[in-house]
Amino acid sequence: MAKILEKRPLSPITKLYRVDAPLVAKAAKPGQFVIVRVRDGGERIPLTIADYDREEGILTIVVQEVGTTTRYLGQLEVGDEILDLVGPLGMPLEIPVEGHIVGIGGGFGSAALLCLMRELRLRGDTTTIINGAREKDLLILNEELGEVCDNLEICTDDGSAGFHGLVTERLQQMIDGDAPGRPDSVVAIGPMPMMRAVTETTRGKDIPTLVSLDPLMIDGTGMCGGCRVTVNDEVKFACVDGPFFDAHQVDFEEAVRRNKMYVRQEQESKDRTTCMKLAVGQD
Amino acid sequence: MPVKRVQKTPMPERDAVLRSHDFGEVNEGYGIAHAQFEAERCLRCQDAVCIDGCPVRVPIPEFIHEIAKGDMRAAAEVLRSSNPLPAVCGRVCPQEVQCEEQCSVGIRFKPVAIGYLERFVADWEMEQTDIEITANLHRDEKVAVIGSGPAGLVCAGELARLGYPVTIFEALHAPGGVLRYGIPEFRLPKDVLDWEIEQLQRLGVEIQCNMIIGKTITMDQLMGEMGFKAVFIGTGAGLPSFMGIPGENLNGVYSANEFLTRVNLMRANDFPNADTPVMVGKRVAVIGAGNTAMDTVRTALRVGAEHGLIVYRRSDQEMTARVEEHQHAIEEGVEFHWLTNPIEVLGDDEGWVTGLKCVRMELGEPDASGRARPIPIEGSEFVIPVDNVVLSIGNRPNPLLLQTTEGLKSNKWGCLVVSDGSSETSREHVFAGGDAVTGAATVILAAGAGKNAAAEIHDDLAAR
């Protein structure tokens, strides 16, 4: 059980939680994730660790309400307990290249850049965050992200804030020499189409690029193999070998297809939670 | 006096057609009359060779004698003093290659139904409300047990009985390991497992779920700041193997671990009341012929498959499943494709499984395992139309703990290395047993390993 200490809406569908999880917070490293379950009979879903405070023993997670479990989670308030929270899981992010590192976050994926870019900056890298969303209202954590990097770039598809265009268009400008300059390495976290577009933007340009894959998982410890992805023609388990992989080697087509395996059931389950009163913690 | 009867007293079973559509237990269990009738068949041999066939060395004739006398309480005491998981073992042990294979009655007749009697006693005990179990943790040295599968549960139970405060750390949200996520409800009801675990907790065993040693806390933390004086590793063999054939990542292909976990641990059979789904089409092919494969194919029938197929490259003579599981699968209508080796999973344009391409096999000379080696028959490729493929071809130990723990040696299969004839690992005061050491084996071998390790830990702590 992990008690919710703080809950903050970041956008109409995105919420930030700070939870009491001292052991996980103490062990967490940038890029890792936790698995949560919010009710008896509930599923186990992976959530990226946005940030951690080792001394206070507090873990920060950001949740976008897209499915059944995230909607149940969205109903929880300060003082409520998350039924099960386990981690930290996966391999921490490792960026061997030093220099100008560009972290690209799309939608709620930007949250994971918090601890990640802060650590890189502490290491001595020059850090840029490109924080993108469809529109201004969906942009999250601008202020916090600005504090952990050297340059914060904001992009919206509709131009309602910052650069008018896709994160990849802004990235292309930087690769072409625009300030703050060509990246030595790129890390992208967000929706699959966005990560795929970033991958194509840097392909063949000698810019090592990492993406954070989020396939379906159950245990998160290598036990089920449900999260298998193909990277460089090898089968990997995202939960123990990932979640970060060399973007230029990832079979995105397969990853996208596998993530759609339960679309029908996910919709059925979601419709059900819409119809019934969300009774969290009860069966 | 022992009574000569050729046949075992049959186990009452639920009708195959009815039971193959639900998760109720297949075997209904002996009543008192069945049990006493069967117990009379035991010869009470002076040299009880059946005990040699039991990895936890249950004093078999002793508890059976108590049943014959009608003293079930005494039978339960005898049983529990040697096996902390009698209700589990009475249901899932392969008795035909253990105690019952040794049974002297079995030389001329069918052996005494030791497994059914064990289960009977445990079930009797489960119904009693006045059995006293009290914790007596009079020792100071704390022991950590990693993993709450059969090895860990038995090791913890034995240590608690010896007076040690024991904490079990479990990675999942519920304890039991493979007994929880692997073995289906129709063979081992979850309330039976819950009851067994409860008895251990009454003995003083503490269980912490959602704790991954090697991730949440390290072995060094356990043995350092957390003050555990000895550790038992019973992390099992939970890493599923895949075949490496084309099409394995198509939608609709599962490992047996994933398929069973979705149903057993996450209750996908109750979707959408439970939130985790499982994808089952009309025809489900399970590759492999061990107990897990039988569990998987029978589970597939229970969650809606119309046809459950076992596809195995050897013949029924080489299969590793218990006789009873194979028999139950036949009764439930499972189709067996022996001497059939899958070489590719076929899919449609959208990436969904449509078939399993196989080649026929014939048996050659025995291989390293002593079983006849299957050899492909050239030009015999054919396609079995299926909607799902589930791979049940074995598991290896999970490397998570090894990756973050100094001084633990493993072999090329990822199994922990222990000293000959003992459960001592390469790291001081750290012991291991069960599938984590042997690779995937049986519940009872793991239980036996846990029991032996507890005795070694006791010696190790006493010597300090």
mmCIF file with all atom_site columns, C-alpha atoms in Angstrom, chain A residues 1 23-24 26-27 32 37 39-44 68-69 72 83-92 216 218-226 228-230 235 237 240 254 257-258 260-262 264-266 268-269 272 283, chain B residues 171-174 181 208-212 215-217 221 225-226 238-240 242 248-255 257-258 261-262 265-267 271-280 350-352 388 391 395 398-400 403:
data_model
loop_
_atom_site.group_PDB
_atom_site.id
_atom_site.type_symbol
_atom_site.label_atom_id
_atom_site.label_alt_id
_atom_site.label_comp_id
_atom_site.label_asym_id
_atom_site.label_entity_id
_atom_site.label_seq_id
_atom_site.pdbx_PDB_ins_code
_atom_site.Cartn_x
_atom_site.Cartn_y
_atom_site.Cartn_z
_atom_site.occupancy
_atom_site.B_iso_or_equiv
_atom_site.pdbx_formal_charge
_atom_site.auth_seq_id
_atom_site.auth_comp_id
_atom_site.auth_asym_id
_atom_site.auth_atom_id
_atom_site.pdbx_PDB_model_num
ATOM 1   C CA . MET A 1 1   ? 0.000   0.000   0.000   1.00 0.00 ? 1   MET A CA 1
ATOM 2   C CA . LEU A 1 23  ? 11.811  1.860   -0.261  1.00 0.00 ? 23  LEU A CA 1
ATOM 3   C CA . VAL A 1 24  ? 10.954  2.461   -3.905  1.00 0.00 ? 24  VAL A CA 1
ATOM 4   C CA . LYS A 1 26  ? 15.273  5.210   -2.184  1.00 0.00 ? 26  LYS A CA 1
ATOM 5   C CA . ALA A 1 27  ? 16.094  2.654   -4.864  1.00 0.00 ? 27  ALA A CA 1
ATOM 6   C CA . GLN A 1 32  ? 12.648  3.145   -14.184 1.00 0.00 ? 32  GLN A CA 1
ATOM 7   C CA . ARG A 1 37  ? -2.876  -2.153  -8.972  1.00 0.00 ? 37  ARG A CA 1
ATOM 8   C CA . ARG A 1 39  ? -8.436  -2.481  -6.565  1.00 0.00 ? 39  ARG A CA 1
ATOM 9   C CA . ASP A 1 40  ? -9.176  -6.118  -5.860  1.00 0.00 ? 40  ASP A CA 1
ATOM 10  C CA . GLY A 1 41  ? -9.630  -7.681  -9.284  1.00 0.00 ? 41  GLY A CA 1
ATOM 11  C CA . GLY A 1 42  ? -7.747  -4.794  -10.842 1.00 0.00 ? 42  GLY A CA 1
ATOM 12  C CA . GLU A 1 43  ? -5.065  -5.132  -13.483 1.00 0.00 ? 43  GLU A CA 1
ATOM 13  C CA . ARG A 1 44  ? -1.386  -4.387  -13.010 1.00 0.00 ? 44  ARG A CA 1
ATOM 14  C CA . THR A 1 68  ? -9.879  1.489   -16.670 1.00 0.00 ? 68  THR A CA 1
ATOM 15  C CA . THR A 1 69  ? -7.082  1.430   -14.125 1.00 0.00 ? 69  THR A CA 1
ATOM 16  C CA . TYR A 1 72  ? -9.843  4.318   -11.017 1.00 0.00 ? 72  TYR A CA 1
ATOM 17  C CA . LEU A 1 83  ? -3.515  -0.916  -3.159  1.00 0.00 ? 83  LEU A CA 1
ATOM 18  C CA . ASP A 1 84  ? -0.291  -2.275  -4.653  1.00 0.00 ? 84  ASP A CA 1
ATOM 19  C CA . LEU A 1 85  ? 2.804   -0.435  -5.808  1.00 0.00 ? 85  LEU A CA 1
ATOM 20  C CA . VAL A 1 86  ? 5.979   -2.306  -6.632  1.00 0.00 ? 86  VAL A CA 1
ATOM 21  C CA . GLY A 1 87  ? 9.317   -1.256  -8.043  1.00 0.00 ? 87  GLY A CA 1
ATOM 22  C CA . PRO A 1 88  ? 11.551  0.245   -9.156  1.00 0.00 ? 88  PRO A CA 1
ATOM 23  C CA . LEU A 1 89  ? 11.486  -1.950  -12.251 1.00 0.00 ? 89  LEU A CA 1
ATOM 24  C CA . GLY A 1 90  ? 13.410  -1.971  -15.505 1.00 0.00 ? 90  GLY A CA 1
ATOM 25  C CA . MET A 1 91  ? 16.913  -0.774  -16.231 1.00 0.00 ? 91  MET A CA 1
ATOM 26  C CA . PRO A 1 92  ? 17.820  2.829   -15.408 1.00 0.00 ? 92  PRO A CA 1
ATOM 27  C CA . LEU A 1 216 ? 1.479   -4.331  -22.130 1.00 0.00 ? 216 LEU A CA 1
ATOM 28  C CA . ILE A 1 218 ? 1.565   -8.056  -16.147 1.00 0.00 ? 218 ILE A CA 1
ATOM 29  C CA . ASP A 1 219 ? 4.256   -8.829  -13.598 1.00 0.00 ? 219 ASP A CA 1
ATOM 30  C CA . GLY A 1 220 ? 7.011   -6.468  -14.791 1.00 0.00 ? 220 GLY A CA 1
ATOM 31  C CA . THR A 1 221 ? 9.732   -8.853  -13.637 1.00 0.00 ? 221 THR A CA 1
ATOM 32  C CA . GLY A 1 222 ? 10.325  -10.975 -16.740 1.00 0.00 ? 222 GLY A CA 1
ATOM 33  C CA . MET A 1 223 ? 7.868   -13.672 -15.801 1.00 0.00 ? 223 MET A CA 1
ATOM 34  C CA . CYS A 1 224 ? 5.176   -13.457 -18.470 1.00 0.00 ? 224 CYS A CA 1
ATOM 35  C CA . GLY A 1 225 ? 6.931   -12.283 -21.617 1.00 0.00 ? 225 GLY A CA 1
ATOM 36  C CA . GLY A 1 226 ? 3.868   -10.279 -22.640 1.00 0.00 ? 226 GLY A CA 1
ATOM 37  C CA . ARG A 1 228 ? 8.328   -8.696  -25.706 1.00 0.00 ? 228 ARG A CA 1
ATOM 38  C CA . VAL A 1 229 ? 9.600   -6.329  -28.363 1.00 0.00 ? 229 VAL A CA 1
ATOM 39  C CA . THR A 1 230 ? 11.953  -6.887  -31.259 1.00 0.00 ? 230 THR A CA 1
ATOM 40  C CA . VAL A 1 235 ? 13.405  -10.507 -28.873 1.00 0.00 ? 235 VAL A CA 1
ATOM 41  C CA . PHE A 1 237 ? 11.479  -8.167  -22.623 1.00 0.00 ? 237 PHE A CA 1
ATOM 42  C CA . VAL A 1 240 ? 13.698  -6.257  -17.603 1.00 0.00 ? 240 VAL A CA 1
ATOM 43  C CA . GLU A 1 254 ? 5.334   -4.856  -34.285 1.00 0.00 ? 254 GLU A CA 1
ATOM 44  C CA . ARG A 1 257 ? 0.466   -3.913  -33.364 1.00 0.00 ? 257 ARG A CA 1
ATOM 45  C CA . ARG A 1 258 ? 1.088   -5.745  -30.093 1.00 0.00 ? 258 ARG A CA 1
ATOM 46  C CA . LYS A 1 260 ? -3.486  -3.009  -29.913 1.00 0.00 ? 260 LYS A CA 1
ATOM 47  C CA . MET A 1 261 ? -4.042  -6.649  -28.977 1.00 0.00 ? 261 MET A CA 1
ATOM 48  C CA . TYR A 1 262 ? -6.780  -5.928  -26.430 1.00 0.00 ? 262 TYR A CA 1
ATOM 49  C CA . ARG A 1 264 ? -11.828 -4.356  -27.905 1.00 0.00 ? 264 ARG A CA 1
ATOM 50  C CA . GLN A 1 265 ? -11.578 -5.587  -24.308 1.00 0.00 ? 265 GLN A CA 1
ATOM 51  C CA . GLU A 1 266 ? -10.059 -2.301  -23.162 1.00 0.00 ? 266 GLU A CA 1
ATOM 52  C CA . GLU A 1 268 ? -15.492 -2.877  -23.043 1.00 0.00 ? 268 GLU A CA 1
ATOM 53  C CA . SER A 1 269 ? -13.859 -2.463  -19.668 1.00 0.00 ? 269 SER A CA 1
ATOM 54  C CA . ARG A 1 272 ? -18.234 -0.417  -17.950 1.00 0.00 ? 272 ARG A CA 1
ATOM 55  C CA . ASP A 1 283 ? -15.271 -5.250  -5.857  1.00 0.00 ? 283 ASP A CA 1
ATOM 56  C CA . ALA B 2 171 ? 7.469   -9.879  -5.771  1.00 0.00 ? 171 ALA B CA 1
ATOM 57  C CA . LEU B 2 172 ? 3.809   -10.192 -6.778  1.00 0.00 ? 172 LEU B CA 1
ATOM 58  C CA . HIS B 2 173 ? 0.818   -8.720  -4.952  1.00 0.00 ? 173 HIS B CA 1
ATOM 59  C CA . ALA B 2 174 ? -0.254  -12.101 -3.535  1.00 0.00 ? 174 ALA B CA 1
ATOM 60  C CA . TYR B 2 181 ? -0.092  -17.817 -10.700 1.00 0.00 ? 181 TYR B CA 1
ATOM 61  C CA . GLN B 2 208 ? 5.647   -8.963  2.654   1.00 0.00 ? 208 GLN B CA 1
ATOM 62  C CA . CYS B 2 209 ? 4.263   -8.723  -0.877  1.00 0.00 ? 209 CYS B CA 1
ATOM 63  C CA . ASN B 2 210 ? 5.314   -6.259  -3.578  1.00 0.00 ? 210 ASN B CA 1
ATOM 64  C CA . MET B 2 211 ? 8.954   -6.609  -2.561  1.00 0.00 ? 211 MET B CA 1
ATOM 65  C CA . ILE B 2 212 ? 11.471  -7.478  -5.236  1.00 0.00 ? 212 ILE B CA 1
ATOM 66  C CA . LYS B 2 215 ? 15.200  -4.116  -7.088  1.00 0.00 ? 215 LYS B CA 1
ATOM 67  C CA . THR B 2 216 ? 13.206  -2.725  -4.138  1.00 0.00 ? 216 THR B CA 1
ATOM 68  C CA . ILE B 2 217 ? 15.930  -3.731  -1.706  1.00 0.00 ? 217 ILE B CA 1
ATOM 69  C CA . GLN B 2 221 ? 20.557  -4.287  2.541   1.00 0.00 ? 221 GLN B CA 1
ATOM 70  C CA . GLU B 2 225 ? 20.996  -2.645  7.752   1.00 0.00 ? 225 GLU B CA 1
ATOM 71  C CA . MET B 2 226 ? 17.897  -4.878  7.916   1.00 0.00 ? 226 MET B CA 1
ATOM 72  C CA . GLY B 2 238 ? 9.814   -17.964 -13.753 1.00 0.00 ? 238 GLY B CA 1
ATOM 73  C CA . LEU B 2 239 ? 11.481  -16.882 -16.987 1.00 0.00 ? 239 LEU B CA 1
ATOM 74  C CA . PRO B 2 240 ? 9.556   -18.399 -19.902 1.00 0.00 ? 240 PRO B CA 1
ATOM 75  C CA . PHE B 2 242 ? 10.336  -19.261 -26.393 1.00 0.00 ? 242 PHE B CA 1
ATOM 76  C CA . GLU B 2 248 ? 6.205   -15.948 -32.162 1.00 0.00 ? 248 GLU B CA 1
ATOM 77  C CA . ASN B 2 249 ? 5.439   -12.259 -31.616 1.00 0.00 ? 249 ASN B CA 1
ATOM 78  C CA . LEU B 2 250 ? 2.148   -12.339 -33.531 1.00 0.00 ? 250 LEU B CA 1
ATOM 79  C CA . ASN B 2 251 ? -0.947  -11.235 -31.632 1.00 0.00 ? 251 ASN B CA 1
ATOM 80  C CA . GLY B 2 252 ? -2.478  -14.256 -29.943 1.00 0.00 ? 252 GLY B CA 1
ATOM 81  C CA . VAL B 2 253 ? 0.785   -15.984 -29.012 1.00 0.00 ? 253 VAL B CA 1
ATOM 82  C CA . TYR B 2 254 ? 1.380   -16.399 -25.297 1.00 0.00 ? 254 TYR B CA 1
ATOM 83  C CA . SER B 2 255 ? 3.854   -18.015 -22.980 1.00 0.00 ? 255 SER B CA 1
ATOM 84  C CA . ASN B 2 257 ? 3.224   -18.237 -17.806 1.00 0.00 ? 257 ASN B CA 1
ATOM 85  C CA . GLU B 2 258 ? 1.403   -15.243 -19.240 1.00 0.00 ? 258 GLU B CA 1
ATOM 86  C CA . THR B 2 261 ? -1.054  -15.684 -14.830 1.00 0.00 ? 261 THR B CA 1
ATOM 87  C CA . ARG B 2 262 ? -3.789  -13.745 -16.589 1.00 0.00 ? 262 ARG B CA 1
ATOM 88  C CA . LEU B 2 265 ? -3.545  -14.455 -10.594 1.00 0.00 ? 265 LEU B CA 1
ATOM 89  C CA . MET B 2 266 ? -5.476  -11.744 -12.442 1.00 0.00 ? 266 MET B CA 1
ATOM 90  C CA . ARG B 2 267 ? -8.802  -13.648 -12.790 1.00 0.00 ? 267 ARG B CA 1
ATOM 91  C CA . PHE B 2 271 ? -13.441 -10.318 -17.160 1.00 0.00 ? 271 PHE B CA 1
ATOM 92  C CA . PRO B 2 272 ? -14.932 -7.698  -17.259 1.00 0.00 ? 272 PRO B CA 1
ATOM 93  C CA . ASN B 2 273 ? -15.670 -7.950  -13.521 1.00 0.00 ? 273 ASN B CA 1
ATOM 94  C CA . ALA B 2 274 ? -11.923 -8.311  -13.129 1.00 0.00 ? 274 ALA B CA 1
ATOM 95  C CA . ASP B 2 275 ? -10.004 -5.854  -15.293 1.00 0.00 ? 275 ASP B CA 1
ATOM 96  C CA . THR B 2 276 ? -7.448  -8.140  -16.973 1.00 0.00 ? 276 THR B CA 1
ATOM 97  C CA . PRO B 2 277 ? -8.573  -9.844  -20.192 1.00 0.00 ? 277 PRO B CA 1
ATOM 98  C CA . VAL B 2 278 ? -7.282  -12.960 -21.905 1.00 0.00 ? 278 VAL B CA 1
ATOM 99  C CA . MET B 2 279 ? -7.594  -13.472 -25.645 1.00 0.00 ? 279 MET B CA 1
ATOM 100 C CA . VAL B 2 280 ? -8.972  -16.879 -26.549 1.00 0.00 ? 280 VAL B CA 1
ATOM 101 C CA . GLU B 2 350 ? -3.212  -7.592  -39.318 1.00 0.00 ? 350 GLU B CA 1
ATOM 102 C CA . GLY B 2 351 ? -0.808  -9.739  -37.357 1.00 0.00 ? 351 GLY B CA 1
ATOM 103 C CA . TRP B 2 352 ? -3.269  -12.176 -35.757 1.00 0.00 ? 352 TRP B CA 1
ATOM 104 C CA . ASN B 2 388 ? -3.974  -18.946 -30.362 1.00 0.00 ? 388 ASN B CA 1
ATOM 105 C CA . LEU B 2 391 ? 4.206   -22.014 -25.534 1.00 0.00 ? 391 LEU B CA 1
ATOM 106 C CA . ASN B 2 395 ? 11.110  -21.952 -17.785 1.00 0.00 ? 395 ASN B CA 1
ATOM 107 C CA . ASN B 2 398 ? 14.740  -15.336 -13.258 1.00 0.00 ? 398 ASN B CA 1
ATOM 108 C CA . PRO B 2 399 ? 18.034  -13.377 -13.421 1.00 0.00 ? 399 PRO B CA 1
ATOM 109 C CA . LEU B 2 400 ? 16.824  -10.273 -11.516 1.00 0.00 ? 400 LEU B CA 1
ATOM 110 C CA . GLN B 2 403 ? 22.076  -9.190  -11.633 1.00 0.00 ? 403 GLN B CA 1
#
